[in-house]
Tab-separated table of C-alpha atoms in Angstrom:
chain	number	residue	atom	x	y	z
A	335	UNK	CA	-23.127	0.676	10.810
A	336	UNK	CA	-20.464	1.167	8.145
A	337	UNK	CA	-16.996	-0.026	9.133
A	338	UNK	CA	-13.920	2.126	8.375
A	339	UNK	CA	-12.707	0.262	5.285
A	340	UNK	CA	-15.959	-0.843	3.693
A	341	UNK	CA	-15.712	-0.257	-0.052
A	342	UNK	CA	-11.918	-0.582	-0.016
A	343	UNK	CA	-10.775	-3.356	-2.353
A	344	UNK	CA	-7.533	-5.150	-1.510
A	345	UNK	CA	-5.686	-7.648	-3.691
A	346	UNK	CA	-3.651	-9.660	-1.207
A	347	UNK	CA	-0.643	-11.694	-2.374
A	348	UNK	CA	0.760	-12.107	1.120
A	349	UNK	CA	1.431	-15.442	2.774
A	350	UNK	CA	2.664	-16.990	6.037
A	351	UNK	CA	2.036	-14.531	8.938
A	352	UNK	CA	3.144	-10.883	8.791
A	353	UNK	CA	1.346	-10.026	5.550
A	354	UNK	CA	-1.857	-11.995	6.149
A	355	UNK	CA	-2.064	-10.559	9.662
A	356	UNK	CA	-1.930	-7.064	8.140
A	357	UNK	CA	-4.663	-7.679	5.569
A	358	UNK	CA	-6.763	-9.486	8.191
A	359	UNK	CA	-6.872	-6.343	10.346
A	360	UNK	CA	-8.277	-4.424	7.378
A	361	UNK	CA	-10.691	-7.247	6.513
A	362	UNK	CA	-12.084	-7.194	10.055
A	363	UNK	CA	-12.749	-3.489	9.558
A	364	UNK	CA	-14.710	-4.018	6.370
A	365	UNK	CA	-12.208	-4.149	3.508
A	366	UNK	CA	-13.014	-6.502	0.629
A	367	UNK	CA	-9.869	-8.670	0.586
A	368	UNK	CA	-9.167	-11.095	-2.254
A	369	UNK	CA	-6.406	-13.470	-1.208
A	370	UNK	CA	-4.388	-14.658	-4.210
A	371	UNK	CA	-2.755	-18.050	-3.723
A	372	UNK	CA	-0.859	-20.463	-5.901
A	373	UNK	CA	-2.985	-23.342	-7.162
A	374	UNK	CA	-1.835	-25.724	-4.413
A	375	UNK	CA	-2.355	-23.107	-1.709
A	376	UNK	CA	0.187	-21.604	0.659
A	377	UNK	CA	2.105	-23.832	3.066
A	378	UNK	CA	0.558	-22.227	6.171
A	379	UNK	CA	-2.729	-23.936	5.294
A	380	UNK	CA	-1.120	-27.251	6.207
A	381	UNK	CA	0.984	-26.574	9.311
A	382	UNK	CA	1.256	-29.778	11.361
A	383	UNK	CA	-0.242	-28.728	14.703
A	384	UNK	CA	-3.501	-30.509	13.837
A	385	UNK	CA	-3.562	-33.295	11.239
A	386	UNK	CA	-7.332	-32.980	10.900
A	387	UNK	CA	-7.273	-29.274	10.050
A	388	UNK	CA	-4.100	-29.528	7.961
A	389	UNK	CA	-5.735	-32.140	5.743
A	390	UNK	CA	-8.604	-29.716	5.194
A	391	UNK	CA	-6.122	-27.013	4.189
A	392	UNK	CA	-7.396	-24.935	7.106
A	393	UNK	CA	-4.709	-25.089	9.776
A	394	UNK	CA	-5.818	-23.186	12.926
A	395	UNK	CA	-2.993	-20.635	12.759
A	396	UNK	CA	-3.861	-19.951	9.124
A	397	UNK	CA	-7.543	-19.546	9.901
A	398	UNK	CA	-6.705	-17.092	12.676
A	399	UNK	CA	-5.472	-14.459	10.203
A	400	UNK	CA	-7.465	-15.132	7.043
A	401	UNK	CA	-11.087	-14.706	8.050
A	402	UNK	CA	-13.352	-12.343	6.063
A	403	UNK	CA	-11.247	-12.940	2.919
A	404	UNK	CA	-12.003	-14.442	-0.487
A	405	UNK	CA	-9.675	-17.015	-2.065
A	406	UNK	CA	-8.563	-16.802	-5.696
A	407	UNK	CA	-6.040	-19.278	-7.104
A	408	UNK	CA	-3.654	-18.219	-9.873
A	409	UNK	CA	-0.481	-19.576	-11.414
A	410	UNK	CA	1.444	-16.315	-11.641
A	411	UNK	CA	3.969	-17.905	-14.004
A	412	UNK	CA	1.325	-17.794	-16.770
A	413	UNK	CA	0.542	-14.724	-18.835
A	414	UNK	CA	-3.185	-15.292	-18.496
A	415	UNK	CA	-2.877	-15.004	-14.717
A	416	UNK	CA	-0.963	-11.741	-15.029
A	417	UNK	CA	-3.730	-10.406	-17.260
A	418	UNK	CA	-6.280	-11.316	-14.574
A	419	UNK	CA	-4.209	-9.534	-11.931
A	420	UNK	CA	-4.096	-6.354	-13.997
A	421	UNK	CA	-7.853	-6.425	-14.552
A	422	UNK	CA	-8.370	-6.767	-10.807
A	423	UNK	CA	-5.857	-4.017	-10.054
A	424	UNK	CA	-7.718	-1.603	-12.305
A	425	UNK	CA	-10.552	-1.686	-9.788
A	426	UNK	CA	-8.510	-2.192	-6.613
A	427	UNK	CA	-7.469	0.314	-3.971
A	428	UNK	CA	-4.612	-1.653	-2.446
A	429	UNK	CA	-2.183	-4.408	-3.379
A	430	UNK	CA	-0.312	-6.165	-0.574
A	431	UNK	CA	2.581	-8.592	-0.971
A	432	UNK	CA	5.451	-9.983	1.076
A	433	UNK	CA	7.725	-11.590	-1.474
A	434	UNK	CA	11.406	-10.786	-1.490
A	435	UNK	CA	12.113	-7.435	-3.209
A	436	UNK	CA	12.138	-7.815	-6.973
A	437	UNK	CA	9.995	-10.961	-7.240
A	438	UNK	CA	6.794	-9.124	-8.183
A	439	UNK	CA	8.743	-6.981	-10.654
A	440	UNK	CA	10.016	-10.107	-12.415
A	441	UNK	CA	6.453	-11.363	-12.693
A	442	UNK	CA	5.435	-8.063	-14.299
A	443	UNK	CA	3.166	-7.013	-11.430
A	444	UNK	CA	5.445	-4.910	-9.253
A	445	UNK	CA	4.582	-1.385	-8.178
A	446	UNK	CA	5.871	0.292	-11.327
A	447	UNK	CA	3.778	-1.918	-13.620
A	448	UNK	CA	0.615	-1.870	-11.538
A	449	UNK	CA	0.677	1.868	-10.838
A	450	UNK	CA	0.523	2.402	-14.592
A	451	UNK	CA	-2.673	0.384	-14.656
A	452	UNK	CA	-4.064	2.270	-11.653
A	453	UNK	CA	-2.255	5.500	-10.664
A	454	UNK	CA	-4.280	5.732	-7.446
A	455	UNK	CA	-3.132	2.303	-6.326
A	456	UNK	CA	-1.605	1.896	-2.876
A	457	UNK	CA	0.997	-0.861	-3.040
A	458	UNK	CA	2.233	-2.309	0.254
A	459	UNK	CA	5.409	-4.405	0.103
A	460	UNK	CA	6.392	-6.208	3.295
A	461	UNK	CA	9.868	-7.714	3.530
A	462	UNK	CA	12.542	-8.522	6.052
A	463	UNK	CA	14.677	-5.474	5.374
A	464	UNK	CA	12.822	-3.175	2.996
A	465	UNK	CA	13.111	-2.470	-0.711
A	466	UNK	CA	16.503	-0.748	-0.506
A	467	UNK	CA	19.787	-1.190	1.333
A	468	UNK	CA	22.496	-3.868	1.416
A	469	UNK	CA	20.243	-6.490	3.032
A	470	UNK	CA	17.209	-5.928	0.776
A	471	UNK	CA	17.457	-9.381	-0.794
A	472	UNK	CA	17.942	-11.242	2.492
A	473	UNK	CA	15.030	-13.386	3.673
A	474	UNK	CA	13.161	-12.173	6.725
A	475	UNK	CA	11.986	-14.676	9.302
A	476	UNK	CA	10.558	-13.892	12.707
A	477	UNK	CA	13.322	-15.654	14.644
A	478	UNK	CA	15.999	-14.014	12.541
A	479	UNK	CA	14.545	-10.559	13.170
A	480	UNK	CA	14.111	-11.264	16.895
A	481	UNK	CA	17.814	-12.091	17.078
A	482	UNK	CA	18.970	-9.212	14.879
A	483	UNK	CA	16.732	-6.445	16.234
A	484	UNK	CA	17.902	-6.623	19.843
A	485	UNK	CA	14.782	-8.321	21.221
A	486	UNK	CA	16.647	-11.484	22.157
A	487	UNK	CA	19.490	-9.472	23.684
A	488	UNK	CA	17.071	-8.190	26.330
A	489	UNK	CA	14.864	-11.281	26.659
A	490	UNK	CA	15.932	-14.175	28.872
A	491	UNK	CA	17.991	-14.758	31.996
A	492	UNK	CA	21.738	-14.369	32.495
A	493	UNK	CA	22.059	-17.998	33.576
A	494	UNK	CA	20.279	-19.421	30.517
A	495	UNK	CA	21.070	-16.870	27.831
A	496	UNK	CA	18.944	-15.099	25.198
A	497	UNK	CA	15.403	-16.366	24.702
A	498	UNK	CA	13.070	-16.055	21.776
A	499	UNK	CA	9.620	-14.660	22.567
A	500	UNK	CA	6.905	-17.280	22.927
A	501	UNK	CA	5.104	-16.128	19.777
A	502	UNK	CA	6.098	-14.656	16.420
A	503	UNK	CA	6.273	-11.139	17.823
A	504	UNK	CA	8.174	-9.570	14.911
A	505	UNK	CA	5.756	-11.009	12.373
A	506	UNK	CA	2.643	-9.682	14.045
A	507	UNK	CA	3.998	-6.259	14.939
A	508	UNK	CA	5.184	-5.948	11.340
A	509	UNK	CA	1.665	-6.856	10.256
A	510	UNK	CA	0.221	-4.216	12.560
A	511	UNK	CA	2.710	-1.684	11.163
A	512	UNK	CA	1.753	-2.597	7.596
A	513	UNK	CA	-1.950	-2.216	8.362
A	514	UNK	CA	-1.224	1.211	9.842
A	515	UNK	CA	0.885	2.129	6.811
A	516	UNK	CA	-1.883	1.176	4.397
A	517	UNK	CA	-4.439	3.042	6.499
A	518	UNK	CA	-2.212	6.129	6.454
A	519	UNK	CA	-1.791	5.956	2.684
A	520	UNK	CA	-5.535	5.567	2.160
A	521	UNK	CA	-6.192	8.600	4.340
A	522	UNK	CA	-3.527	10.626	2.550
A	523	UNK	CA	-5.009	9.674	-0.828
A	524	UNK	CA	-8.265	11.347	0.209
A	525	UNK	CA	-6.334	14.633	0.308
A	526	UNK	CA	-3.895	14.179	-2.577
A	527	UNK	CA	-5.717	11.819	-4.915
A	528	UNK	CA	-2.432	9.951	-5.360
A	529	UNK	CA	-1.483	6.346	-4.816
A	530	UNK	CA	1.921	5.357	-3.466
A	531	UNK	CA	4.281	2.631	-2.365
A	532	UNK	CA	4.236	1.559	1.296
A	533	UNK	CA	7.604	-0.062	2.042
A	534	UNK	CA	7.479	-2.072	5.300
A	535	UNK	CA	10.636	-3.581	6.776
A	536	UNK	CA	10.346	-6.172	9.537
A	537	UNK	CA	13.581	-4.953	11.091
A	538	UNK	CA	12.517	-1.298	11.088
A	539	UNK	CA	9.020	-2.109	12.338
A	540	UNK	CA	10.552	-4.006	15.240
A	541	UNK	CA	12.913	-1.152	16.100
A	542	UNK	CA	9.948	1.221	16.107
A	543	UNK	CA	8.416	-0.889	18.871
A	544	UNK	CA	11.737	-0.807	20.731
A	545	UNK	CA	11.703	2.998	20.778
A	546	UNK	CA	12.305	3.227	24.524
A	547	UNK	CA	15.246	0.840	24.484
A	548	UNK	CA	16.783	2.626	21.496
A	549	UNK	CA	16.529	5.985	23.290
A	550	UNK	CA	17.946	4.521	26.501
A	551	UNK	CA	21.168	3.962	24.577
A	552	UNK	CA	21.140	6.755	21.987
A	553	UNK	CA	20.309	9.437	24.573
A	554	UNK	CA	21.723	8.159	27.859
A	555	UNK	CA	24.284	5.591	26.717
A	556	UNK	CA	22.572	2.808	28.667
A	557	UNK	CA	23.413	-0.675	27.383
A	558	UNK	CA	20.530	-3.104	27.756
A	559	UNK	CA	21.078	-6.539	29.270
A	560	UNK	CA	19.022	-9.688	29.629
A	561	UNK	CA	16.292	-8.664	32.028
A	562	UNK	CA	14.470	-11.921	32.732
A	563	UNK	CA	11.013	-11.052	34.017
A	564	UNK	CA	12.088	-7.645	35.317
A	565	UNK	CA	9.942	-4.690	34.199
A	566	UNK	CA	11.531	-1.856	32.246
A	567	UNK	CA	11.091	0.309	35.366
A	568	UNK	CA	13.776	-1.879	36.993
A	569	UNK	CA	11.853	-1.719	40.273
A	570	UNK	CA	12.619	-4.872	42.315
A	571	UNK	CA	8.909	-5.328	43.038
A	572	UNK	CA	8.070	-5.408	39.317
A	573	UNK	CA	9.212	-8.941	38.627
A	574	UNK	CA	8.180	-12.595	38.818
A	575	UNK	CA	7.927	-14.250	42.237
A	576	UNK	CA	7.187	-17.732	43.489
A	577	UNK	CA	3.746	-17.973	45.062
A	578	UNK	CA	2.363	-21.183	46.523
A	579	UNK	CA	2.918	-23.863	43.878
A	580	UNK	CA	3.036	-21.339	41.051
A	581	UNK	CA	4.228	-17.859	40.154
A	582	UNK	CA	2.968	-14.296	40.460
A	583	UNK	CA	4.034	-11.367	38.322
A	584	UNK	CA	4.106	-8.210	40.434
A	585	UNK	CA	3.782	-4.839	38.713
A	586	UNK	CA	4.419	-2.722	41.804
A	587	UNK	CA	6.115	0.385	40.445
A	588	UNK	CA	5.444	3.265	42.834
A	589	UNK	CA	5.522	3.995	46.554
A	590	UNK	CA	1.768	3.796	47.070
A	591	UNK	CA	1.694	0.384	45.458
A	592	UNK	CA	4.720	-0.768	47.464
A	593	UNK	CA	3.031	0.172	50.730
A	594	UNK	CA	-0.147	-1.610	49.625
A	595	UNK	CA	1.880	-4.711	48.769
A	596	UNK	CA	3.642	-4.929	52.110
A	597	UNK	CA	0.463	-4.315	54.078
A	598	UNK	CA	-1.410	-6.996	52.113
A	599	UNK	CA	1.457	-9.423	52.726
A	600	UNK	CA	1.345	-8.674	56.453
A	601	UNK	CA	4.858	-7.240	56.438
A	602	UNK	CA	4.309	-3.744	57.818
A	603	UNK	CA	7.456	-4.348	59.856
A	604	UNK	CA	9.578	-3.756	56.768
A	605	UNK	CA	8.625	-0.073	56.740
A	606	UNK	CA	11.174	0.500	59.513
A	607	UNK	CA	13.878	-1.591	57.857
A	608	UNK	CA	16.592	0.710	56.403
A	609	UNK	CA	17.335	-1.875	53.708
A	610	UNK	CA	13.948	-1.094	52.163
A	611	UNK	CA	13.587	2.601	52.980
A	612	UNK	CA	13.566	3.794	49.339
A	613	UNK	CA	13.857	2.429	45.824
A	614	UNK	CA	17.641	2.722	45.708
A	615	UNK	CA	17.972	0.773	48.962
A	616	UNK	CA	15.435	-1.795	47.783
A	617	UNK	CA	17.360	-2.290	44.576
A	618	UNK	CA	20.646	-2.721	46.429
A	619	UNK	CA	19.021	-5.255	48.751
A	620	UNK	CA	16.905	-7.009	46.147
A	621	UNK	CA	17.716	-10.591	47.301
A	622	UNK	CA	16.599	-9.785	50.851
A	623	UNK	CA	13.442	-8.067	49.610
A	624	UNK	CA	12.652	-11.025	47.358
A	625	UNK	CA	13.017	-13.376	50.349
A	626	UNK	CA	10.526	-11.294	52.329
A	627	UNK	CA	7.998	-11.232	49.512
A	628	UNK	CA	8.279	-14.894	48.547
A	629	UNK	CA	8.144	-15.950	52.189
A	630	UNK	CA	4.729	-14.340	52.469
A	631	UNK	CA	3.515	-15.464	49.041
A	632	UNK	CA	4.304	-19.085	49.899
A	633	UNK	CA	1.283	-19.187	52.225
A	634	UNK	CA	-1.378	-19.071	49.471
A	635	UNK	CA	-1.808	-19.905	45.780
A	636	UNK	CA	-0.904	-17.436	43.072
A	637	UNK	CA	-4.575	-17.081	42.079
A	638	UNK	CA	-5.551	-16.305	45.677
A	639	UNK	CA	-2.817	-13.690	45.972
A	640	UNK	CA	-3.869	-12.210	42.637
A	641	UNK	CA	-7.300	-11.393	44.068
A	642	UNK	CA	-5.937	-10.181	47.417
A	643	UNK	CA	-3.229	-7.913	46.038
A	644	UNK	CA	-5.332	-6.469	43.221
A	645	UNK	CA	-8.012	-5.549	45.750
A	646	UNK	CA	-5.342	-3.950	47.958
A	647	UNK	CA	-3.972	-1.801	45.142
A	648	UNK	CA	-0.811	-3.778	44.354
A	649	UNK	CA	-0.997	-4.646	40.631
A	650	UNK	CA	-0.181	-8.235	39.789
A	651	UNK	CA	-1.239	-11.273	37.786
A	652	UNK	CA	-0.858	-14.987	38.116
A	653	UNK	CA	0.218	-16.892	35.019
A	654	UNK	CA	-2.770	-17.609	32.805
A	655	UNK	CA	-2.683	-20.087	29.939
A	656	UNK	CA	-4.164	-19.235	26.537
A	657	UNK	CA	-7.048	-21.635	27.128
A	658	UNK	CA	-7.797	-19.894	30.415
A	659	UNK	CA	-7.524	-16.277	29.334
A	660	UNK	CA	-9.919	-16.607	26.371
A	661	UNK	CA	-12.615	-17.374	28.965
A	662	UNK	CA	-11.533	-14.617	31.381
A	663	UNK	CA	-14.572	-12.621	32.582
A	664	UNK	CA	-13.073	-9.406	31.224
A	665	UNK	CA	-12.577	-10.924	27.778
A	666	UNK	CA	-16.100	-12.309	27.819
A	667	UNK	CA	-17.615	-8.989	28.928
A	668	UNK	CA	-16.125	-7.203	25.934
A	669	UNK	CA	-16.629	-10.013	23.382
A	670	UNK	CA	-12.932	-9.830	22.581
A	671	UNK	CA	-13.003	-13.407	21.333
A	672	UNK	CA	-15.332	-13.533	18.362
A	673	UNK	CA	-17.422	-16.598	17.589
A	674	UNK	CA	-18.626	-17.699	14.189
A	675	UNK	CA	-20.703	-20.567	12.846
A	676	UNK	CA	-18.902	-22.656	10.231
A	677	UNK	CA	-19.450	-25.973	8.434
A	678	UNK	CA	-17.202	-27.430	11.144
A	679	UNK	CA	-19.164	-26.067	14.064
A	680	UNK	CA	-18.885	-22.868	16.087
A	681	UNK	CA	-15.305	-21.601	16.129
A	682	UNK	CA	-13.649	-18.845	18.165
A	683	UNK	CA	-11.003	-16.363	17.061
A	684	UNK	CA	-9.266	-13.246	18.367
A	685	UNK	CA	-10.628	-9.953	17.100
A	686	UNK	CA	-9.009	-6.647	16.194
A	687	UNK	CA	-7.869	-5.711	19.709
A	688	UNK	CA	-9.732	-2.414	19.916
A	689	UNK	CA	-13.296	-1.163	19.894
A	690	UNK	CA	-14.889	1.671	18.003
A	691	UNK	CA	-18.029	3.394	19.218
A	692	UNK	CA	-19.576	2.413	15.895
A	693	UNK	CA	-18.456	0.335	12.930
A	694	UNK	CA	-15.723	-1.657	14.699
A	695	UNK	CA	-14.001	-4.872	13.669
A	696	UNK	CA	-16.219	-7.874	13.037
A	697	UNK	CA	-15.529	-11.419	11.924
A	698	UNK	CA	-18.218	-12.417	9.442
A	699	UNK	CA	-16.831	-15.439	7.623
A	700	UNK	CA	-14.236	-18.081	8.372
A	701	UNK	CA	-11.018	-18.311	6.389
A	702	UNK	CA	-11.853	-19.560	2.889
A	703	UNK	CA	-11.275	-22.961	1.375
A	704	UNK	CA	-8.618	-22.861	-1.328
A	705	UNK	CA	-9.985	-21.209	-4.455
A	706	UNK	CA	-13.485	-20.950	-3.013
A	707	UNK	CA	-14.143	-17.586	-4.670
A	708	UNK	CA	-12.239	-17.996	-7.926
A	709	UNK	CA	-15.320	-18.130	-10.134
A	710	UNK	CA	-17.019	-15.292	-8.250
A	711	UNK	CA	-13.991	-13.020	-8.569
A	712	UNK	CA	-13.429	-13.758	-12.244
A	713	UNK	CA	-17.095	-13.374	-13.123
A	714	UNK	CA	-17.046	-9.895	-11.588
A	715	UNK	CA	-14.357	-8.775	-14.056
A	716	UNK	CA	-16.036	-10.184	-17.168
A	717	UNK	CA	-15.050	-13.838	-17.460
A	718	UNK	CA	-17.973	-16.081	-18.423
A	719	UNK	CA	-18.385	-19.740	-17.565
A	720	UNK	CA	-16.663	-20.995	-20.703
A	721	UNK	CA	-13.656	-18.715	-20.192
A	722	UNK	CA	-13.326	-19.782	-16.575
A	723	UNK	CA	-13.553	-23.447	-17.553
A	724	UNK	CA	-10.839	-22.885	-20.141
A	725	UNK	CA	-8.559	-21.216	-17.586
A	726	UNK	CA	-9.108	-24.123	-15.225
A	727	UNK	CA	-8.372	-26.675	-17.946
A	728	UNK	CA	-5.098	-24.901	-18.729
A	729	UNK	CA	-4.228	-24.804	-15.005
A	730	UNK	CA	-4.121	-21.027	-14.835
A	731	UNK	CA	-6.562	-21.017	-11.900
């Protein structure tokens, strides 16, 4: 079955995380993505988590977001490389890049130059702050955006201070935003026949995901604080609790669930306690309510309580590690972790995060070795063996 972006050709200059994550989403859905790298490859290929994979130029985190792509190496400082780019752009649908604003223009392959070559081109530029504004030239890093956007102002505990999220949240949500932006532009082009610039700012993408928190202040004047593990509902039973030797995250947010929780904990007696008669009283007496809950939870393990409370209708989850959750029965039932045979054995990677009734995301090939498709890509645009050998000898490719 045809996937949504089959036939769409993307020339991908992105590197590190946000940009490659964006193009990877489109590659999973069938787009033909040519990843353009400098001759020595991007630094993410050699991140130090695993010496073995870094020495192969295939660091795990890099592989995770570069499957289904082809690798072309080019020295963009050379005129011959720029000529190759323009030949590829003539047949491309999309160009994606995440250099600082102005870098691609200086190379002669910014939006203005490339849209002359291909007026229907969709050009997606991902940066920390966008292509305009006083901060346009400032570098954008995930930690910097987490701190600046307000995420860290609401993440963490009062006693320990602001905390960075445990993964590069701003990078990946920016990548998801960029993929959506490109998808929108491709759909619009069907109606207008016109290409366009897609300007993606990490800061703005992050604020878009903080829509509720923004409105809490802009509409109601509410100033957010560090909320620890407290849910945005601010219900005292939607928080993290000690359970046995571990922890349990309760997501009990309504009266029906609260009743189910107390019954499952064997604390029906609290229904007659005025301190817990309604949500306002429960909030005012949160320490006492926490003592009741944790006193009961201490009797069994978090995993045992997870099964008991879920069955009773009190939503919760124990704390699962990454290595545990990828083998969760629910994940397995939906094939959410995709497996692929490679020269290094059978490897497993996360998929696109959603399913289509037909033509959904599919990982078909592992992330490419550096320059693995250079000859294939150049041959397709008219370079013969001698010309390719000459380009290689002159260190253009």
